[in-house]
Coordinates of N, CA and C in Angstrom, one line a residue:
M20 N 59.0 -41.4 181.5 CA 58.8 -42.2 180.3 C 59.7 -43.5 180.5
N21 N 59.2 -44.5 179.8 CA 60.0 -45.8 179.8 C 60.3 -46.0 178.3
L22 N 61.6 -46.2 178.1 CA 62.2 -46.2 176.8 C 63.0 -47.5 176.6
T23 N 63.2 -47.9 175.3 CA 64.1 -49.0 175.0 C 65.3 -48.3 174.1
L24 N 66.4 -48.3 174.6 CA 67.6 -47.8 173.9 C 68.4 -48.9 173.2
K25 N 68.6 -48.7 171.9 CA 69.4 -49.7 171.1 C 70.7 -48.9 170.7
I26 N 71.7 -49.3 171.5 CA 73.0 -48.5 171.4 C 74.1 -49.3 170.8
W27 N 74.9 -48.6 169.9 CA 76.0 -49.2 169.2 C 77.1 -49.4 170.3
R28 N 77.6 -50.6 170.4 CA 78.7 -50.9 171.3 C 79.9 -51.4 170.5
Q29 N 81.1 -50.8 170.6 CA 82.3 -51.2 169.9 C 83.5 -51.0 170.7
K30 N 84.3 -52.0 170.9 CA 85.4 -51.9 171.8 C 86.4 -50.9 171.3
D31 N 86.7 -51.0 170.0 CA 87.7 -50.1 169.3 C 87.5 -50.1 167.8
A32 N 88.4 -49.4 167.1 CA 88.2 -49.3 165.6 C 88.4 -50.7 164.9
N33 N 89.1 -51.6 165.5 CA 89.4 -52.8 164.9 C 88.5 -54.0 165.3
T34 N 87.6 -53.7 166.2 CA 86.7 -54.7 166.7 C 85.3 -54.5 166.1
K35 N 84.7 -55.6 165.8 CA 83.4 -55.6 165.2 C 82.4 -55.1 166.3
G36 N 81.5 -54.1 165.9 CA 80.5 -53.6 166.9 C 79.2 -54.3 166.7
K37 N 78.3 -53.9 167.6 CA 76.9 -54.5 167.5 C 76.0 -53.5 168.4
I38 N 74.7 -53.7 168.0 CA 73.6 -52.9 168.8 C 73.3 -53.8 170.0
V39 N 73.3 -53.0 171.1 CA 72.8 -53.7 172.4 C 71.6 -53.0 172.9
D40 N 70.6 -53.7 173.4 CA 69.4 -53.1 173.9 C 69.6 -52.8 175.4
Y41 N 69.1 -51.6 175.8 CA 69.1 -51.1 177.2 C 67.7 -50.6 177.5
P42 N 66.9 -51.3 178.3 CA 65.7 -50.6 178.8 C 66.0 -49.5 179.9
I43 N 65.3 -48.4 179.8 CA 65.4 -47.4 180.9 C 64.1 -46.8 181.2
S44 N 63.9 -46.7 182.5 CA 62.5 -46.2 183.0 C 62.7 -44.9 183.8
D45 N 61.5 -44.3 184.0 CA 61.4 -43.0 184.7 C 62.2 -41.9 184.2
V46 N 62.3 -41.8 182.8 CA 63.0 -40.7 182.2 C 62.1 -39.4 182.1
S47 N 62.7 -38.4 182.7 CA 62.0 -37.1 182.7 C 62.0 -36.4 181.3
P48 N 60.9 -35.9 180.9 CA 60.9 -35.2 179.6 C 61.7 -33.9 179.6
D49 N 62.1 -33.5 180.8 CA 62.9 -32.2 180.9 C 64.4 -32.5 180.9
M50 N 64.7 -33.8 180.9 CA 66.1 -34.2 180.8 C 66.7 -33.9 179.3
S51 N 68.0 -33.5 179.3 CA 68.6 -33.5 178.0 C 68.9 -34.9 177.6
F52 N 69.2 -35.1 176.4 CA 69.6 -36.5 175.8 C 70.8 -37.0 176.5
L53 N 71.7 -36.1 176.8 CA 73.0 -36.6 177.4 C 72.7 -36.9 178.9
E54 N 71.9 -36.2 179.6 CA 71.5 -36.5 181.0 C 70.9 -37.8 181.0
M55 N 70.1 -38.1 180.0 CA 69.4 -39.4 180.0 C 70.5 -40.5 179.9
L56 N 71.6 -40.3 179.0 CA 72.6 -41.3 178.9 C 73.5 -41.4 180.2
D57 N 73.6 -40.2 180.9 CA 74.3 -40.2 182.2 C 73.5 -41.1 183.1
V58 N 72.2 -41.1 183.2 CA 71.4 -42.0 184.1 C 71.6 -43.4 183.7
L59 N 71.6 -43.7 182.4 CA 71.9 -45.0 182.0 C 73.2 -45.6 182.4
N60 N 74.3 -44.7 182.3 CA 75.6 -45.2 182.7 C 75.7 -45.3 184.2
E61 N 75.0 -44.6 185.0 CA 75.0 -44.8 186.4 C 74.4 -46.1 186.7
Q62 N 73.4 -46.4 186.1 CA 72.8 -47.7 186.3 C 73.6 -48.9 185.9
L63 N 74.4 -48.7 184.7 CA 75.3 -49.8 184.3 C 76.5 -50.0 185.3
V64 N 77.0 -48.8 185.7 CA 78.1 -48.9 186.7 C 77.7 -49.5 188.0
A65 N 76.5 -49.2 188.5 CA 76.0 -49.8 189.7 C 75.8 -51.3 189.6
K66 N 75.6 -51.8 188.3 CA 75.4 -53.3 188.1 C 76.7 -53.9 187.7
G67 N 77.8 -53.1 187.7 CA 79.2 -53.7 187.4 C 79.4 -53.8 186.0
E68 N 78.6 -53.2 185.1 CA 78.8 -53.2 183.7 C 79.6 -52.0 183.2
E69 N 80.1 -52.2 182.0 CA 80.8 -51.1 181.4 C 79.9 -50.0 180.9
P70 N 80.2 -48.7 181.2 CA 79.3 -47.7 180.7 C 79.5 -47.4 179.2
V71 N 78.5 -46.8 178.7 CA 78.5 -46.4 177.2 C 79.4 -45.2 177.1
E72 N 80.4 -45.3 176.2 CA 81.3 -44.1 176.0 C 80.7 -43.2 174.9
F73 N 80.6 -41.9 175.3 CA 80.2 -40.9 174.3 C 80.9 -39.6 174.6
D74 N 81.0 -38.8 173.6 CA 81.7 -37.6 173.7 C 80.9 -36.4 174.2
H75 N 81.4 -35.6 175.0 CA 80.7 -34.3 175.4 C 81.7 -33.4 176.0
D76 N 81.4 -32.1 176.1 CA 82.3 -31.2 176.8 C 81.4 -30.1 177.3
C77 N 81.1 -29.1 176.5 CA 80.4 -27.9 177.0 C 78.9 -28.0 177.4
R78 N 78.3 -28.9 176.7 CA 76.9 -29.2 176.9 C 76.1 -27.9 176.8
E79 N 76.5 -27.0 175.9 CA 75.8 -25.8 175.5 C 75.7 -25.5 174.1
G80 N 75.9 -26.5 173.3 CA 75.8 -26.4 171.8 C 76.9 -25.6 171.2
I81 N 78.0 -25.5 171.8 CA 79.1 -24.7 171.3 C 80.3 -25.5 170.7
C82 N 80.7 -26.6 171.5 CA 81.9 -27.3 171.2 C 81.8 -28.3 170.0
G83 N 80.6 -28.9 169.8 CA 80.3 -29.8 168.8 C 80.8 -31.2 169.0
T84 N 81.2 -31.5 170.3 CA 81.8 -32.8 170.5 C 80.7 -33.9 170.7
C85 N 79.4 -33.4 171.1 CA 78.5 -34.4 171.5 C 77.6 -35.0 170.4
S86 N 78.3 -35.3 169.3 CA 77.6 -35.7 168.1 C 77.2 -37.1 168.0
L87 N 75.9 -37.4 168.0 CA 75.4 -38.7 167.9 C 74.3 -38.9 166.8
Q88 N 74.2 -40.1 166.2 CA 73.2 -40.4 165.3 C 72.0 -41.0 166.0
I89 N 70.9 -40.3 166.1 CA 69.8 -40.7 166.9 C 68.7 -41.0 166.0
N90 N 68.2 -42.2 165.9 CA 67.2 -42.7 165.0 C 67.4 -42.3 163.6
G91 N 68.7 -42.4 163.2 CA 69.2 -42.2 161.9 C 69.4 -40.7 161.5
E92 N 69.2 -39.8 162.4 CA 69.4 -38.4 162.2 C 70.6 -37.8 163.0
P93 N 71.5 -37.1 162.4 CA 72.6 -36.5 163.2 C 72.0 -35.5 164.2
H94 N 72.2 -35.6 165.5 CA 71.7 -34.8 166.6 C 70.2 -35.1 166.9
G95 N 69.6 -36.0 166.2 CA 68.3 -36.4 166.5 C 67.2 -35.6 165.8
P96 N 65.9 -35.7 166.3 CA 64.8 -35.3 165.5 C 64.5 -33.8 165.5
D97 N 65.1 -33.0 166.4 CA 64.9 -31.6 166.6 C 65.8 -30.9 165.5
R98 N 65.5 -29.6 165.3 CA 66.3 -28.8 164.3 C 67.1 -27.6 165.0
G99 N 68.2 -27.3 164.5 CA 68.9 -26.2 165.0 C 69.5 -26.4 166.4
V100 N 69.7 -27.6 166.8 CA 70.3 -28.0 168.1 C 71.3 -29.1 168.0
T101 N 72.3 -29.2 168.9 CA 73.2 -30.2 169.0 C 72.5 -31.3 169.9
T102 N 73.2 -32.5 170.0 CA 72.7 -33.6 170.9 C 72.5 -33.1 172.3
C103 N 73.5 -32.4 172.8 CA 73.4 -31.9 174.2 C 72.2 -30.9 174.5
Q104 N 71.6 -30.3 173.4 CA 70.5 -29.4 173.5 C 69.2 -30.1 173.2
L105 N 69.3 -31.4 172.8 CA 68.1 -32.2 172.5 C 67.4 -32.6 173.8
H106 N 66.1 -32.5 174.1 CA 65.5 -32.9 175.2 C 64.6 -34.0 175.0
M107 N 64.3 -34.8 176.1 CA 63.6 -36.0 176.0 C 62.1 -35.8 175.7
R108 N 61.6 -34.6 175.7 CA 60.3 -34.3 175.4 C 60.0 -34.4 173.9
M109 N 61.1 -34.6 173.1 CA 61.0 -34.8 171.7 C 60.5 -36.3 171.4
F110 N 60.6 -37.2 172.5 CA 60.2 -38.6 172.3 C 59.0 -38.9 173.2
K111 N 58.4 -40.0 172.9 CA 57.2 -40.4 173.7 C 57.4 -41.7 174.5
D112 N 56.6 -41.8 175.5 CA 56.6 -43.0 176.4 C 56.5 -44.3 175.5
G113 N 57.5 -45.2 175.8 CA 57.4 -46.5 175.0 C 58.2 -46.5 173.8
D114 N 58.8 -45.4 173.4 CA 59.6 -45.3 172.1 C 60.8 -46.1 172.2
T115 N 61.3 -46.6 171.1 CA 62.6 -47.3 170.9 C 63.6 -46.3 170.2
I116 N 64.7 -46.0 170.7 CA 65.6 -45.1 170.2 C 66.9 -45.7 169.9
F117 N 67.2 -45.6 168.6 CA 68.5 -46.1 168.1 C 69.6 -45.0 168.2
I118 N 70.7 -45.4 168.8 CA 71.8 -44.4 169.1 C 73.1 -44.9 168.5
E119 N 73.7 -44.3 167.5 CA 74.8 -44.8 166.9 C 75.9 -43.6 166.8
P120 N 77.1 -43.9 166.5 CA 78.1 -42.9 166.1 C 77.9 -42.4 164.8
F121 N 78.5 -41.2 164.4 CA 78.5 -40.7 163.1 C 79.2 -41.7 162.2
R122 N 78.6 -41.9 161.0 CA 79.2 -43.0 160.1 C 79.9 -42.3 158.9
A123 N 81.2 -42.5 158.8 CA 82.0 -42.0 157.8 C 83.3 -42.7 157.8
N124 N 83.9 -43.0 156.6 CA 85.3 -43.7 156.7 C 86.3 -42.7 157.3
A125 N 86.1 -41.4 157.1 CA 87.0 -40.4 157.6 C 86.9 -40.1 159.1
F126 N 85.8 -40.8 159.7 CA 85.5 -40.6 161.1 C 85.5 -42.1 161.8
P127 N 86.7 -42.7 161.9 CA 86.8 -44.0 162.5 C 86.3 -44.0 164.0
V128 N 85.6 -45.1 164.3 CA 85.1 -45.2 165.7 C 86.3 -45.5 166.6
V129 N 86.3 -44.7 167.7 CA 87.3 -44.9 168.8 C 86.8 -45.9 169.8
K130 N 85.6 -45.7 170.3 CA 84.9 -46.6 171.1 C 83.5 -46.3 171.3
D131 N 82.6 -47.3 171.1 CA 81.1 -47.1 171.3 C 80.7 -45.9 170.4
L132 N 80.3 -44.9 171.0 CA 79.7 -43.7 170.3 C 80.7 -42.6 169.9
I133 N 81.9 -42.8 170.2 CA 82.9 -41.8 170.0 C 83.7 -42.1 168.7
V134 N 83.8 -41.0 167.9 CA 84.6 -41.2 166.6 C 85.7 -40.2 166.6
D135 N 86.7 -40.5 165.8 CA 87.9 -39.6 165.6 C 87.6 -38.6 164.5
R136 N 87.4 -37.3 164.9 CA 87.1 -36.3 163.9 C 88.3 -35.4 163.7
S137 N 89.5 -35.9 163.9 CA 90.8 -35.1 163.7 C 90.9 -34.8 162.3
A138 N 90.2 -35.5 161.3 CA 90.3 -35.1 159.9 C 89.9 -33.6 159.7
F139 N 89.0 -33.2 160.5 CA 88.5 -31.8 160.5 C 89.7 -30.8 160.9
D140 N 90.4 -31.3 161.9 CA 91.5 -30.5 162.4 C 92.6 -30.3 161.3
R141 N 92.8 -31.4 160.6 CA 93.8 -31.4 159.6 C 93.5 -30.5 158.3
I142 N 92.2 -30.5 158.0 CA 91.6 -29.6 157.0 C 91.8 -28.1 157.4
Q143 N 91.5 -27.9 158.7 CA 91.7 -26.5 159.2 C 93.1 -26.1 159.2
Q144 N 93.9 -27.0 159.6 CA 95.4 -26.7 159.6 C 96.0 -26.4 158.3
A145 N 95.3 -27.0 157.2 CA 95.8 -26.8 155.9 C 95.7 -25.4 155.3
G146 N 94.8 -24.6 155.9 CA 94.6 -23.2 155.4 C 93.7 -22.4 156.1
G147 N 93.1 -22.9 157.2 CA 92.1 -22.1 158.0 C 92.7 -21.0 158.9
Y148 N 93.5 -20.1 158.4 CA 94.1 -19.1 159.2 C 94.5 -17.9 158.4
I149 N 94.9 -16.8 159.0 CA 95.3 -15.7 158.3 C 96.7 -15.2 158.9
S150 N 97.5 -14.4 158.1 CA 98.9 -14.1 158.5 C 98.9 -12.8 159.2
V151 N 97.8 -12.1 159.5 CA 97.8 -10.9 160.2 C 98.4 -11.1 161.6
N152 N 99.4 -10.2 161.9 CA 100.1 -10.2 163.2 C 99.3 -9.6 164.3
T153 N 98.8 -10.6 165.2 CA 98.0 -10.1 166.2 C 98.7 -10.2 167.6
S154 N 100.0 -10.5 167.6 CA 100.8 -10.6 168.8 C 101.5 -9.3 169.2
G155 N 100.9 -8.6 170.0 CA 101.5 -7.4 170.5 C 101.5 -6.3 169.5
N156 N 100.8 -6.5 168.4 CA 100.8 -5.4 167.3 C 99.4 -5.4 166.8
T157 N 98.4 -5.2 167.7 CA 97.1 -5.2 167.3 C 96.7 -4.0 166.4
I158 N 95.8 -4.1 165.5 CA 95.4 -3.1 164.6 C 93.9 -2.7 164.9
D159 N 93.6 -1.5 164.8 CA 92.3 -1.0 165.0 C 91.3 -1.7 164.1
A160 N 90.3 -2.3 164.6 CA 89.4 -3.2 163.8 C 88.7 -2.3 162.7
N161 N 88.6 -1.0 162.9 CA 87.9 -0.2 162.0 C 88.8 0.4 160.9
S162 N 90.1 0.0 160.9 CA 91.1 0.6 160.0 C 90.8 0.1 158.6
I163 N 90.2 -1.1 158.4 CA 89.9 -1.6 157.1 C 88.4 -1.7 157.1
P164 N 87.8 -0.9 156.2 CA 86.3 -1.0 156.1 C 85.9 -2.3 155.4
V165 N 84.8 -2.9 156.1 CA 84.3 -4.2 155.6 C 82.8 -4.0 155.4
N166 N 82.4 -4.4 154.1 CA 80.9 -4.3 153.8 C 80.1 -5.0 154.8
K167 N 79.0 -4.4 155.3 CA 78.2 -5.0 156.3 C 77.6 -6.4 155.9
H168 N 77.2 -6.5 154.6 CA 76.7 -7.8 154.2 C 77.8 -8.8 154.2
D169 N 79.0 -8.5 153.8 CA 80.1 -9.5 153.8 C 80.4 -9.8 155.2
A170 N 80.4 -8.9 156.1 CA 80.8 -9.2 157.5 C 79.7 -10.1 158.1
D171 N 78.5 -9.9 157.9 CA 77.5 -10.8 158.4 C 77.6 -12.2 157.8
K172 N 77.9 -12.3 156.5 CA 78.0 -13.6 155.9 C 79.2 -14.3 156.5
S173 N 80.3 -13.6 156.7 CA 81.5 -14.1 157.3 C 81.2 -14.7 158.7
F174 N 80.4 -13.9 159.6 CA 80.1 -14.3 160.8 C 79.3 -15.5 160.8
D175 N 78.3 -15.6 159.9 CA 77.4 -16.8 159.7 C 78.2 -18.1 159.5
A176 N 79.2 -17.9 158.6 CA 80.0 -19.1 158.2 C 80.9 -19.5 159.4
A177 N 81.4 -18.5 160.2 CA 82.3 -18.7 161.4 C 81.5 -19.5 162.5
T178 N 80.2 -19.5 162.5 CA 79.5 -20.2 163.5 C 79.5 -21.7 163.5
C179 N 80.2 -22.2 162.4 CA 80.4 -23.6 162.3 C 81.2 -24.2 163.5
I180 N 80.7 -25.2 164.2 CA 81.3 -25.8 165.3 C 82.1 -27.1 165.0
G181 N 82.1 -27.5 163.7 CA 82.9 -28.6 163.4 C 82.4 -29.9 164.0
C182 N 81.0 -30.0 164.2 CA 80.5 -31.2 164.8 C 80.5 -32.5 163.9
G183 N 80.4 -32.2 162.6 CA 80.4 -33.4 161.7 C 79.0 -33.8 161.3
A184 N 77.9 -33.1 161.6 CA 76.6 -33.5 161.3 C 76.5 -33.5 159.8
C185 N 77.1 -32.6 159.1 CA 76.9 -32.5 157.6 C 77.5 -33.8 156.9
V186 N 78.6 -34.3 157.5 CA 79.2 -35.5 157.0 C 78.3 -36.7 157.2
A187 N 77.8 -36.7 158.4 CA 76.9 -37.9 158.9 C 75.6 -37.9 158.1
A188 N 75.2 -36.7 157.7 CA 73.9 -36.6 157.0 C 74.0 -36.9 155.4
C189 N 75.2 -36.8 154.9 CA 75.5 -36.9 153.5 C 75.6 -38.4 153.1
K190 N 75.0 -38.8 152.1 CA 75.1 -40.2 151.6 C 76.5 -40.5 151.0
N191 N 77.3 -39.4 150.7 CA 78.6 -39.4 150.2 C 79.6 -39.1 151.3
A192 N 79.1 -38.9 152.5 CA 80.0 -38.5 153.6 C 80.9 -37.3 153.2
S193 N 80.3 -36.3 152.6 CA 81.0 -35.1 152.1 C 81.2 -34.2 153.2
A194 N 82.4 -33.5 153.2 CA 82.8 -32.5 154.2 C 82.8 -31.1 153.5
M195 N 82.1 -31.0 152.4 CA 82.1 -29.7 151.7 C 81.5 -28.6 152.5
L196 N 80.4 -28.9 153.3 CA 79.8 -27.7 154.0 C 80.8 -27.3 155.1
F197 N 81.4 -28.1 155.8 CA 82.4 -27.8 156.8 C 83.5 -27.0 156.2
T198 N 84.1 -27.5 155.2 CA 85.3 -27.0 154.5 C 84.9 -25.6 153.9
S199 N 83.8 -25.5 153.3 CA 83.4 -24.3 152.7 C 83.1 -23.1 153.7
A200 N 82.5 -23.5 154.9 CA 82.4 -22.6 155.9 C 83.7 -21.9 156.4
K201 N 84.7 -22.8 156.5 CA 86.0 -22.4 156.9 C 86.7 -21.5 155.9
V202 N 86.4 -21.9 154.6 CA 87.0 -21.0 153.5 C 86.3 -19.7 153.5
S203 N 85.0 -19.8 153.6 CA 84.1 -18.5 153.4 C 84.4 -17.5 154.5
Q204 N 84.6 -17.9 155.7 CA 84.8 -16.9 156.8 C 85.9 -16.0 156.5
F205 N 86.9 -16.5 155.8 CA 88.0 -15.6 155.4 C 87.9 -15.0 154.0
A206 N 87.3 -15.8 153.1 CA 87.2 -15.3 151.7 C 86.3 -14.0 151.6
L207 N 85.5 -13.8 152.6 CA 84.6 -12.6 152.6 C 85.2 -11.4 153.2
L208 N 86.4 -11.6 153.8 CA 87.0 -10.4 154.5 C 88.3 -10.0 153.9
P209 N 88.7 -8.7 153.9 CA 89.9 -8.3 153.3 C 91.2 -9.0 154.0
Q210 N 91.0 -9.3 155.2 CA 92.1 -9.9 156.0 C 92.4 -11.3 155.5
G211 N 91.5 -11.9 154.8 CA 91.7 -13.2 154.3 C 92.2 -13.4 152.9
Q212 N 92.4 -12.2 152.3 CA 92.8 -12.3 150.9 C 94.2 -12.7 150.6
V213 N 95.1 -12.4 151.6 CA 96.5 -12.7 151.4 C 96.8 -14.2 151.0
E214 N 96.2 -15.1 151.8 CA 96.4 -16.5 151.5 C 95.2 -17.1 150.8
A215 N 94.3 -16.3 150.1 CA 93.1 -16.8 149.6 C 93.3 -17.9 148.6
T216 N 94.3 -17.8 147.7 CA 94.5 -18.8 146.6 C 95.0 -20.2 147.3
D217 N 96.0 -20.0 148.1 CA 96.6 -21.2 148.8 C 95.6 -21.8 149.6
R218 N 94.8 -21.0 150.4 CA 93.8 -21.5 151.4 C 92.9 -22.6 150.8
V219 N 92.2 -22.1 149.7 CA 91.1 -23.0 149.2 C 91.7 -24.2 148.5
M220 N 92.9 -24.0 147.8 CA 93.5 -25.2 147.2 C 93.9 -26.2 148.2
N221 N 94.6 -25.7 149.3 CA 95.2 -26.6 150.3 C 94.1 -27.3 151.1
M222 N 93.0 -26.5 151.4 CA 91.9 -27.2 152.3 C 91.2 -28.2 151.5
V223 N 90.9 -27.9 150.2 CA 90.1 -28.9 149.4 C 91.0 -30.1 149.2
R224 N 92.3 -29.9 148.9 CA 93.2 -31.0 148.7 C 93.2 -31.9 150.0
Q225 N 93.3 -31.3 151.1 CA 93.3 -32.1 152.4 C 92.0 -32.8 152.6
M226 N 90.9 -32.1 152.3 CA 89.6 -32.7 152.4 C 89.5 -34.1 151.6
D227 N 90.0 -34.0 150.4 CA 90.0 -35.2 149.5 C 91.0 -36.3 150.1
L228 N 92.1 -35.8 150.6 CA 93.1 -36.8 151.1 C 92.5 -37.6 152.4
E229 N 91.6 -36.9 153.1 CA 91.1 -37.5 154.3 C 90.0 -38.6 153.9
G230 N 89.6 -38.6 152.6 CA 88.7 -39.6 152.2 C 87.1 -39.2 152.2
F231 N 86.9 -37.9 152.4 CA 85.5 -37.5 152.3 C 85.0 -37.5 150.9
G232 N 83.7 -37.8 150.7 CA 83.1 -37.8 149.3 C 82.8 -36.4 148.8
N233 N 82.3 -36.4 147.6 CA 82.0 -35.1 146.9 C 80.5 -34.8 147.3
C234 N 80.2 -33.5 147.1 CA 78.8 -33.0 147.4 C 77.8 -33.7 146.6
T235 N 76.6 -34.0 147.2 CA 75.6 -34.7 146.5 C 74.5 -33.7 146.0
N236 N 74.6 -32.5 146.4 CA 73.7 -31.4 146.0 C 72.3 -31.6 146.5
T237 N 72.1 -32.5 147.5 CA 70.7 -32.8 148.0 C 70.4 -31.9 149.2
G238 N 71.3 -31.2 149.8 CA 71.0 -30.3 150.9 C 70.8 -30.8 152.2
A239 N 71.0 -32.1 152.4 CA 70.8 -32.7 153.8 C 71.7 -32.1 154.8
C240 N 72.9 -31.7 154.4 CA 73.9 -31.2 155.3 C 73.3 -29.8 156.0
E241 N 72.8 -29.0 155.2 CA 72.3 -27.7 155.7 C 71.1 -27.9 156.6
I242 N 70.2 -28.9 156.3 CA 69.0 -29.2 157.1 C 69.5 -29.7 158.5
E243 N 70.4 -30.6 158.5 CA 70.9 -31.2 159.8 C 71.9 -30.4 160.6
C244 N 72.4 -29.4 160.0 CA 73.5 -28.6 160.7 C 72.9 -27.8 161.9
P245 N 73.3 -28.0 163.1 CA 72.7 -27.3 164.2 C 72.9 -25.8 164.1
K246 N 73.8 -25.3 163.3 CA 74.0 -23.9 163.2 C 73.5 -23.3 162.0
G247 N 72.8 -24.1 161.2 CA 72.2 -23.7 159.9 C 73.2 -23.1 158.8
I248 N 74.4 -23.6 158.8 CA 75.4 -23.2 157.8 C 74.7 -23.4 156.4
S249 N 74.8 -22.3 155.6 CA 74.1 -22.3 154.3 C 74.9 -23.0 153.1
L250 N 74.2 -23.6 152.3 CA 74.8 -24.2 151.1 C 75.5 -23.1 150.2
E251 N 75.1 -21.9 150.4 CA 75.8 -20.8 149.7 C 77.3 -20.8 149.9
N252 N 77.7 -21.4 151.0 CA 79.2 -21.4 151.3 C 79.9 -22.4 150.3
I253 N 79.2 -23.5 149.9 CA 79.7 -24.4 149.1 C 79.9 -23.8 147.6
A254 N 78.9 -23.1 147.2 CA 79.0 -22.4 146.0 C 80.1 -21.3 146.0
R255 N 80.3 -20.7 147.1 CA 81.4 -19.7 147.2 C 82.8 -20.4 147.2
M256 N 82.9 -21.5 147.9 CA 84.1 -22.2 147.9 C 84.5 -22.7 146.4
N257 N 83.5 -23.2 145.7 CA 83.6 -23.6 144.3 C 84.2 -22.5 143.5
R258 N 83.6 -21.3 143.7 CA 84.1 -20.1 142.9 C 85.5 -19.8 143.3
E259 N 85.8 -19.7 144.6 CA 87.1 -19.5 145.0 C 88.1 -20.6 144.5
Y260 N 87.7 -21.8 144.5 CA 88.6 -22.9 143.9 C 88.9 -22.7 142.4
L261 N 87.8 -22.2 141.7 CA 88.0 -22.0 140.2 C 88.9 -20.9 140.0
K262 N 88.8 -19.8 140.8 CA 89.6 -18.7 140.6 C 91.1 -19.0 140.8
A263 N 91.3 -19.8 142.0 CA 92.6 -20.1 142.3 C 93.2 -21.1 141.3
S264 N 92.5 -21.9 140.6 CA 92.9 -22.9 139.6 C 93.4 -22.2 138.4
V265 N 93.0 -21.1 138.1 CA 93.3 -20.4 136.8 C 94.4 -19.4 137.0
K266 N 94.8 -19.1 138.2 CA 95.8 -18.1 138.5 C 97.1 -18.6 138.1

């Protein structure tokens, strides 16, 4: 395939960025999107030009670092996949592809397509943990019965990889889906009840401090989420917040 890539180039957070055109030819439909960018960068380096900076790590849809806005959609046109799992067969010969970083005030651009998502880390640090001692004092996992439905829901919430697609998809740049997934994975289990009140209050407070917007109730976050995190988690977090507020 022969494609035209329109890629956002930006030196740093304080420098104005712009879209730069890059033609690329002989792209195999079996390439992943990141492999296609690797080929482009090899060509740029061979010509003495600066390569396009983009985040990646595992390239297996697990780490969440390879987050790109592709033709206006987080992770591109496919569903249930991260950018590294997106293949070029989703595009056609002659296509023009716009590639940009995730857009949110809380995700400042570091360089080109890389954004700083440490805001998510700070939300997690505000309450995304339990106080159970697991250091040399492990407890039999079956000693506390857990309802199968609750366990399944908790595991579903825990599949969130913190990629930020929910924020990029939301017109308010809301982190409600991410935060609610991290709250829910503990709220559904008995081990998470000790800090339940402080957890939801502290994590929501940190989310607001980071500058994320409020939920729009449009559901774009769930649709674009590569792990299919459900909006039910936002409703659960709201209930947890209300309970914590009146205690």
